[in-house]
Amino acid sequence: MVIKTGLSQFQSSISQGFLSVSLPNTATTQIGKVFGVVLNENTPSKEQFERVGGWSGIGAILYLDYEASKTQGGGVDLNRCNVALPLDPNLKNYPLVGETVLLTDGPSFQSQFSSAAGRKYYMGTINVWNNPQQNAPFSTTLGKTFVESADIRPLLPFEGDYIIQGRKGAGIRFGSTVPLYSNVSEWSRNGRPSGDPITIIVNGYVTTDTGSLTPNIEEINKEMSSIYMTSTQTIPLIPGATIVNPINSALEPNQYINSQVILNSDRVTINSKKDEVLIFAKTDAEISANNVINLNASNYIHLNIESKNPNSKILLGTKANNTVPDEPVLLGGQTHDLLLEMCNTLRRLAGYLANANAVSSDGAIPVIAVQDGADQLLNDVTNLINKLGTIQSDKVFTV
């Protein structure tokens, strides 16, 4: 291991408070009880933050040997505690105050110079209560902010599952179909054989019986937020809105047996910070809402169909017999021009009628009624022509 130059100050600061140990050929283990965890510059205190090396010591614990800790009274001076760092640099699973950890000896950045420059590391919380929330043997205070909840339970496992579970009701199950336990495993009820993979991510399991220690099990319609990635399972999701389009043949999520991804929560937000949001479907795309579907854009909204397909159509609404509409829309520009041409024809006709005369033996006699009607027609047509300029939308266009 090579130490980078220019880190002498860092090396000096991080060495403070750490118990130097000799490195034997075989690492030894020890059980320690946690009295403090350095999470920021004020937790547990500014003094301890600086003692472990500042930000370079995040995750360090202040501990005493477990047997020795039993003789301690109410308060423990953290300055008398030893310091250990997490053994794993990537997986951040810090213990709570009062929990016990497994400690081991390991090298430090100075070990290449001296065999006596080792350090203590901890390998995670000892599972005293076999509960994901906390495992302090006897402790009334678990830290500055952590509050124990009555409804946190471990997940019910099935053979072969790989489960990662947080302290506050969030977890990931890498599981499979288990028809033998379909009475509790709602993703195993479609008759498929055992072993088809499924991945379930949940934030907020629901514990209905807080007086029981019965483990939690995923229930998609009760969880706060969840993502289901299936292979062949059907998931009994109750959609927030029903599919109201009778022409669409899409299967609802609880009927689909091929692989699908389900995102479920009280609200789902998809946001692109820089570029597009793209949604592609091999067959149909269905959007349903119980209230209103809003489409908003700063520039324009473009609905398009495949122009090379002569049967492609944009359809608005559904007929009473649940069939597609067959009444075509009018092209606004061409309709305007056609109506303008008709109005101009009527205006010319009104001009002719304004000079209408009846032929008699006394010569041409003006037909007053016709001329008066022509004047009224000319006035009406002129008004219609003026209104034609306002009937075209400046927001909606079609091909």
Coordinates of C-alpha atoms in Angstrom, one line a residue:
M1 CA 0.0 0.0 0.0
V2 CA 1.4 3.4 -1.1
I3 CA 0.6 6.5 0.9
K4 CA 0.1 9.6 -1.3
T5 CA 2.2 12.6 -0.6
G6 CA 0.8 15.7 0.9
L7 CA -1.4 13.9 3.4
S8 CA 0.8 14.3 6.5
Q9 CA -1.8 16.6 8.2
F10 CA -4.6 14.2 7.4
Q11 CA -2.5 11.3 8.7
S12 CA -1.9 13.1 11.9
S13 CA -5.5 14.1 12.5
I14 CA -7.0 10.7 11.8
S15 CA -4.5 9.0 14.1
Q16 CA -5.9 10.8 17.1
G17 CA -8.1 8.7 19.4
F18 CA -7.5 5.4 17.5
L19 CA -6.2 2.4 19.4
S20 CA -3.0 1.3 17.9
V21 CA -2.7 -2.5 17.8
S22 CA 0.0 -4.9 16.6
L23 CA -0.9 -6.9 13.6
P24 CA -0.7 -10.6 14.4
N25 CA -0.5 -13.2 11.7
T26 CA -4.1 -14.1 12.5
A27 CA -6.6 -11.4 13.1
T28 CA -8.4 -11.5 16.5
T29 CA -12.0 -10.6 17.1
Q30 CA -13.6 -8.8 20.0
I31 CA -17.1 -7.7 21.0
G32 CA -17.6 -4.0 21.8
K33 CA -20.5 -1.9 23.0
V34 CA -21.2 1.3 21.2
F35 CA -21.5 4.5 23.2
G36 CA -21.2 7.0 20.3
V37 CA -21.3 7.1 16.5
V38 CA -19.7 9.9 14.6
L39 CA -22.2 10.9 11.9
N40 CA -21.5 14.6 11.5
E41 CA -19.6 17.5 13.2
N42 CA -22.2 17.6 16.0
T43 CA -23.0 13.9 16.5
P44 CA -22.1 12.9 19.1
S45 CA -20.2 16.1 19.7
K46 CA -17.8 18.5 18.0
E47 CA -15.0 17.2 20.3
Q48 CA -15.5 13.6 19.2
F49 CA -15.8 14.7 15.6
E50 CA -12.4 16.3 15.7
R51 CA -11.0 13.4 17.7
V52 CA -11.6 10.9 15.0
G53 CA -10.2 13.1 12.2
G54 CA -13.2 15.2 11.2
W55 CA -15.0 14.3 8.0
S56 CA -12.5 11.5 7.3
G57 CA -13.7 9.7 10.4
I58 CA -17.4 9.6 9.5
G59 CA -18.9 6.3 10.7
A60 CA -16.3 5.8 13.4
I61 CA -17.7 4.3 16.7
L62 CA -16.8 5.0 20.3
Y63 CA -16.8 1.8 22.1
L64 CA -15.8 -0.1 25.2
D65 CA -15.1 -3.8 25.5
Y66 CA -18.5 -5.5 26.1
E67 CA -17.5 -7.2 29.4
A68 CA -15.9 -4.0 30.7
S69 CA -19.0 -2.0 29.7
K70 CA -21.1 -4.0 32.1
T71 CA -19.4 -2.3 35.0
Q72 CA -20.1 1.2 33.8
G73 CA -22.6 3.3 35.6
G74 CA -25.2 5.6 34.1
G75 CA -22.9 7.9 32.1
V76 CA -19.8 7.0 30.1
D77 CA -17.0 9.5 29.3
L78 CA -16.6 9.3 25.5
N79 CA -13.0 10.3 25.8
R80 CA -12.4 7.0 27.6
C81 CA -13.9 5.0 24.7
N82 CA -11.8 3.4 22.0
V83 CA -12.4 4.2 18.3
A84 CA -13.1 1.8 15.4
L85 CA -13.8 2.4 11.8
P86 CA -16.3 0.5 9.5
L87 CA -14.5 -2.5 7.9
D88 CA -16.5 -2.1 4.7
P89 CA -15.8 1.2 2.9
N90 CA -18.9 1.0 0.6
L91 CA -21.7 -0.5 2.6
K92 CA -22.8 2.1 5.2
N93 CA -24.6 0.3 8.0
Y94 CA -23.7 2.2 11.2
P95 CA -24.8 0.9 14.6
L96 CA -26.9 2.7 17.1
V97 CA -25.9 3.7 20.6
G98 CA -26.2 0.7 22.9
E99 CA -25.8 -1.9 20.2
T100 CA -22.9 -4.4 20.2
V101 CA -20.5 -4.9 17.3
L102 CA -17.9 -7.5 16.3
L103 CA -14.4 -5.9 16.2
T104 CA -11.3 -7.1 14.4
D105 CA -7.7 -5.9 14.0
G106 CA -6.6 -4.6 10.7
P107 CA -4.0 -2.5 9.0
S108 CA -4.0 1.3 9.0
F109 CA -2.4 3.7 6.4
Q110 CA 0.8 3.5 8.6
S111 CA 1.0 -0.3 8.7
Q112 CA 3.5 -0.4 5.8
F113 CA 6.0 1.2 8.1
S114 CA 5.3 -0.5 11.3
S115 CA 3.7 -3.8 12.3
A116 CA 2.5 -2.0 15.5
A117 CA 0.4 0.5 13.5
G118 CA -2.8 -1.5 13.1
R119 CA -6.3 -0.3 13.9
K120 CA -9.6 -1.6 15.1
Y121 CA -12.5 -2.1 12.7
Y122 CA -16.1 -3.2 13.3
M123 CA -18.0 -5.6 11.1
G124 CA -21.6 -4.7 11.8
T125 CA -24.2 -5.0 14.5
I126 CA -24.6 -8.2 16.4
N127 CA -28.2 -9.5 15.9
V128 CA -29.2 -9.7 19.6
W129 CA -33.0 -9.3 19.1
N130 CA -33.1 -10.6 15.5
N131 CA -35.0 -7.4 14.5
P132 CA -34.0 -5.0 11.8
Q133 CA -34.9 -1.9 13.8
Q134 CA -32.4 -2.1 16.7
N135 CA -30.4 -4.7 18.6
A136 CA -29.2 -3.0 21.8
P137 CA -29.2 -5.6 24.6
F138 CA -30.2 -3.1 27.3
S139 CA -30.5 0.5 26.4
T140 CA -33.0 3.3 26.8
T141 CA -31.3 5.8 24.5
L142 CA -30.4 4.7 21.0
G143 CA -28.9 8.1 19.9
K144 CA -29.7 11.7 19.5
T145 CA -32.6 11.4 17.0
F146 CA -33.4 7.7 16.5
V147 CA -36.9 6.9 17.9
E148 CA -38.0 3.2 18.1
S149 CA -41.3 2.4 16.4
A150 CA -43.7 -0.3 17.5
D151 CA -44.6 -1.6 14.0
I152 CA -41.2 -2.6 12.6
R153 CA -40.9 -6.3 11.8
P154 CA -38.5 -8.4 9.8
L155 CA -39.7 -9.6 6.4
L156 CA -41.1 -13.2 6.2
P157 CA -38.4 -15.1 4.3
F158 CA -38.9 -18.0 1.8
E159 CA -36.3 -20.5 0.8
G160 CA -33.5 -19.0 -1.3
D161 CA -34.5 -15.3 -0.7
Y162 CA -31.9 -12.6 -0.4
I163 CA -33.3 -9.8 1.7
I164 CA -31.9 -6.4 2.6
Q165 CA -33.9 -4.5 5.2
G166 CA -33.5 -1.1 6.7
R167 CA -34.3 -0.1 10.3
K168 CA -37.5 1.8 9.5
G169 CA -39.7 -0.4 7.3
A170 CA -37.9 -0.3 4.0
G171 CA -36.4 -3.3 2.2
I172 CA -35.5 -5.2 -0.9
R173 CA -36.4 -8.8 -1.6
F174 CA -34.7 -10.8 -4.3
G175 CA -37.1 -13.7 -4.3
S176 CA -39.0 -16.2 -6.4
T177 CA -42.4 -17.8 -6.9
V178 CA -43.4 -20.0 -4.0
P179 CA -46.7 -21.7 -4.7
L180 CA -46.6 -23.7 -1.5
Y181 CA -47.0 -20.5 0.4
S182 CA -49.4 -18.7 -2.0
N183 CA -51.7 -18.0 1.0
V184 CA -49.2 -15.4 2.2
S185 CA -47.1 -14.7 -0.9
E186 CA -49.5 -12.8 -3.1
W187 CA -47.1 -12.9 -6.1
S188 CA -47.3 -16.7 -6.1
R189 CA -51.0 -17.2 -6.9
N190 CA -51.2 -17.6 -10.7
G191 CA -50.3 -21.3 -10.8
R192 CA -46.8 -20.8 -12.1
P193 CA -44.1 -23.3 -10.9
S194 CA -41.6 -22.5 -8.2
G195 CA -38.4 -20.6 -8.8
D196 CA -39.4 -17.8 -11.2
P197 CA -37.5 -14.7 -10.1
I198 CA -39.0 -11.5 -8.6
T199 CA -37.5 -8.4 -7.1
I200 CA -39.6 -6.2 -4.7
I201 CA -38.5 -2.9 -3.3
V202 CA -40.7 -1.4 -0.6
N203 CA -40.6 1.8 1.4
G204 CA -43.1 1.5 4.2
Y205 CA -44.4 -1.9 5.0
V206 CA -47.7 -2.0 6.8
T207 CA -48.0 -3.8 10.1
T208 CA -51.7 -4.3 11.0
D209 CA -51.1 -6.1 14.3
T210 CA -48.6 -4.2 16.4
G211 CA -49.2 -6.5 19.3
S212 CA -47.8 -9.5 17.5
L213 CA -44.3 -10.3 16.4
T214 CA -45.5 -11.8 13.1
P215 CA -43.1 -10.8 10.3
N216 CA -44.1 -8.5 7.6
I217 CA -45.0 -9.6 4.0
E218 CA -45.3 -7.5 0.9
E219 CA -48.9 -6.4 0.1
I220 CA -48.8 -4.0 -2.9
N221 CA -52.2 -2.3 -2.1
K222 CA -51.2 -1.5 1.5
E223 CA -47.5 -0.5 1.2
M224 CA -46.6 3.2 1.1
S225 CA -44.4 3.0 -2.0
S226 CA -43.1 0.0 -3.9
I227 CA -41.5 -1.2 -7.1
Y228 CA -42.2 -4.7 -8.4
M229 CA -40.0 -6.3 -11.1
T230 CA -41.6 -9.6 -12.1
S231 CA -40.9 -12.4 -14.5
T232 CA -44.1 -14.5 -14.7
Q233 CA -46.0 -13.4 -11.6
T234 CA -49.4 -11.7 -11.5
I235 CA -49.5 -8.9 -9.0
P236 CA -53.0 -8.1 -7.5
L237 CA -52.6 -4.3 -7.9
I238 CA -55.8 -2.3 -7.6
P239 CA -55.2 0.6 -10.1
G240 CA -56.1 4.1 -9.0
A241 CA -58.2 4.5 -12.1
T242 CA -60.0 2.0 -14.3
I243 CA -59.3 1.6 -18.0
V244 CA -62.3 3.5 -19.5
N245 CA -61.4 3.0 -23.2
P246 CA -63.6 0.0 -24.4
I247 CA -61.5 -0.3 -27.6
N248 CA -58.2 -0.8 -25.8
S249 CA -57.4 -4.5 -25.2
A250 CA -54.6 -3.9 -22.6
L251 CA -54.6 -6.3 -19.7
E252 CA -54.6 -4.8 -16.2
P253 CA -51.6 -5.4 -14.0
N254 CA -53.3 -8.2 -12.0
Q255 CA -54.0 -10.1 -15.2
Y256 CA -50.6 -9.9 -16.9
I257 CA -48.3 -13.0 -16.5
N258 CA -45.2 -11.9 -18.4
S259 CA -42.4 -9.7 -17.0
Q260 CA -43.4 -6.2 -16.0
V261 CA -42.3 -3.3 -13.8
I262 CA -44.9 -1.8 -11.4
L263 CA -44.4 1.5 -9.6
N264 CA -47.0 2.1 -7.0
S265 CA -47.4 5.0 -4.5
D266 CA -49.8 7.8 -3.5
R267 CA -48.1 9.9 -6.1
V268 CA -45.5 9.1 -8.9
T269 CA -43.3 11.9 -10.3
I270 CA -41.1 11.5 -13.3
N271 CA -38.8 14.4 -13.9
S272 CA -36.0 15.0 -16.5
K273 CA -33.6 17.7 -15.4
K274 CA -32.0 18.2 -18.8
D275 CA -33.4 16.2 -21.7
E276 CA -36.5 14.4 -22.9
V277 CA -38.8 11.9 -21.1
L278 CA -39.2 9.0 -23.5
I279 CA -42.0 6.4 -23.2
F280 CA -42.1 3.6 -25.8
A281 CA -44.6 0.8 -26.2
K282 CA -44.5 -2.2 -28.6
T283 CA -48.3 -2.2 -28.8
D284 CA -50.5 0.3 -26.9
A285 CA -49.9 3.0 -24.4
E286 CA -52.7 3.6 -21.9
I287 CA -53.2 6.6 -19.6
S288 CA -56.3 6.6 -17.4
A289 CA -57.4 9.1 -14.7
N290 CA -60.5 9.4 -12.6
N291 CA -60.5 13.2 -13.0
V292 CA -58.6 15.1 -15.6
I293 CA -55.6 14.4 -17.9
N294 CA -53.7 17.7 -18.5
L295 CA -51.1 18.1 -21.2
N296 CA -49.1 21.3 -21.0
A297 CA -46.2 22.7 -23.1
S298 CA -44.4 26.0 -23.4
N299 CA -44.1 25.6 -27.2
Y300 CA -46.6 23.1 -28.7
I301 CA -48.3 19.7 -28.2
H302 CA -47.9 17.4 -31.2
L303 CA -50.1 14.4 -31.8
N304 CA -48.9 12.4 -34.8
I305 CA -49.7 9.2 -36.6
E306 CA -47.8 7.1 -39.2
S307 CA -48.4 9.0 -42.5
K308 CA -47.3 6.0 -44.6
N309 CA -50.2 3.9 -43.3
P310 CA -53.4 5.0 -45.1
N311 CA -55.5 3.5 -42.3
S312 CA -53.9 5.6 -39.5
K313 CA -56.3 7.9 -37.7
I314 CA -56.5 10.2 -34.8
L315 CA -59.8 9.4 -33.1
L316 CA -61.6 11.6 -30.6
G317 CA -64.3 9.9 -28.4
T318 CA -66.1 6.7 -28.6
K319 CA -69.6 6.0 -30.1
A320 CA -72.5 4.9 -27.9
N321 CA -72.1 1.3 -29.2
N322 CA -68.4 1.3 -28.1
T323 CA -67.0 1.6 -31.6
V324 CA -64.6 4.1 -33.0
P325 CA -66.0 7.4 -34.3
D326 CA -66.4 7.8 -38.1
E327 CA -67.3 11.5 -38.4
P328 CA -64.3 13.4 -39.9
V329 CA -63.2 16.8 -38.6
L330 CA -63.1 19.8 -41.0
L331 CA -59.8 21.3 -42.1
G332 CA -60.0 24.8 -40.6
G333 CA -58.1 26.7 -43.3
Q334 CA -59.9 25.0 -46.2
T335 CA -63.3 25.4 -44.6
H336 CA -62.6 29.1 -44.0
D337 CA -61.7 29.6 -47.7
L338 CA -64.7 27.7 -48.8
L339 CA -67.1 29.7 -46.6
L340 CA -65.4 32.9 -47.8
E341 CA -65.9 31.9 -51.4
M342 CA -69.6 31.2 -50.7
C343 CA -70.0 34.6 -49.0
N344 CA -68.3 36.4 -51.9
T345 CA -70.7 34.7 -54.3
L346 CA -73.7 35.8 -52.2
R347 CA -72.3 39.3 -52.0
R348 CA -72.1 39.5 -55.8
L349 CA -75.6 38.1 -56.0
A350 CA -76.8 40.8 -53.6
G351 CA -75.1 43.4 -55.8
Y352 CA -77.0 42.2 -58.8
L353 CA -80.3 42.1 -56.9
A354 CA -79.8 45.6 -55.6
N355 CA -80.5 46.9 -59.1
A356 CA -83.4 44.5 -59.8
N357 CA -86.0 46.1 -62.2
A358 CA -89.3 44.8 -63.5
V359 CA -89.9 45.3 -67.2
S360 CA -93.2 46.9 -68.2
S361 CA -94.8 49.0 -71.0
D362 CA -93.7 52.0 -69.1
G363 CA -90.1 50.8 -69.0
A364 CA -87.9 49.4 -66.2
I365 CA -89.6 49.7 -62.8
P366 CA -87.4 49.1 -59.7
V367 CA -88.5 46.1 -57.6
I368 CA -88.3 47.8 -54.2
A369 CA -88.8 44.6 -52.2
V370 CA -86.1 42.8 -54.0
Q371 CA -83.7 45.7 -53.8
D372 CA -84.4 46.2 -50.1
G373 CA -83.8 42.4 -49.5
A374 CA -80.5 42.7 -51.5
D375 CA -79.3 45.5 -49.3
Q376 CA -80.1 43.4 -46.2
L377 CA -78.3 40.3 -47.7
L378 CA -75.3 42.4 -48.6
N379 CA -75.1 43.7 -45.0
D380 CA -75.5 40.2 -43.5
V381 CA -72.9 38.6 -45.9
T382 CA -70.4 41.4 -45.0
N383 CA -70.9 40.7 -41.3
L384 CA -70.3 37.0 -42.0
I385 CA -67.1 37.7 -43.9
N386 CA -65.8 39.8 -41.0
K387 CA -66.6 37.0 -38.5
L388 CA -64.8 34.4 -40.7
G389 CA -61.5 36.0 -39.6
T390 CA -62.1 35.0 -36.0
I391 CA -63.3 31.4 -36.3
Q392 CA -59.9 29.8 -36.9
S393 CA -58.0 28.7 -33.8
D394 CA -54.5 30.0 -33.3
K395 CA -53.7 27.1 -30.9
V396 CA -55.0 23.9 -32.6
F397 CA -53.9 22.8 -36.1
T398 CA -54.3 19.6 -38.1
V399 CA -53.0 18.2 -41.3

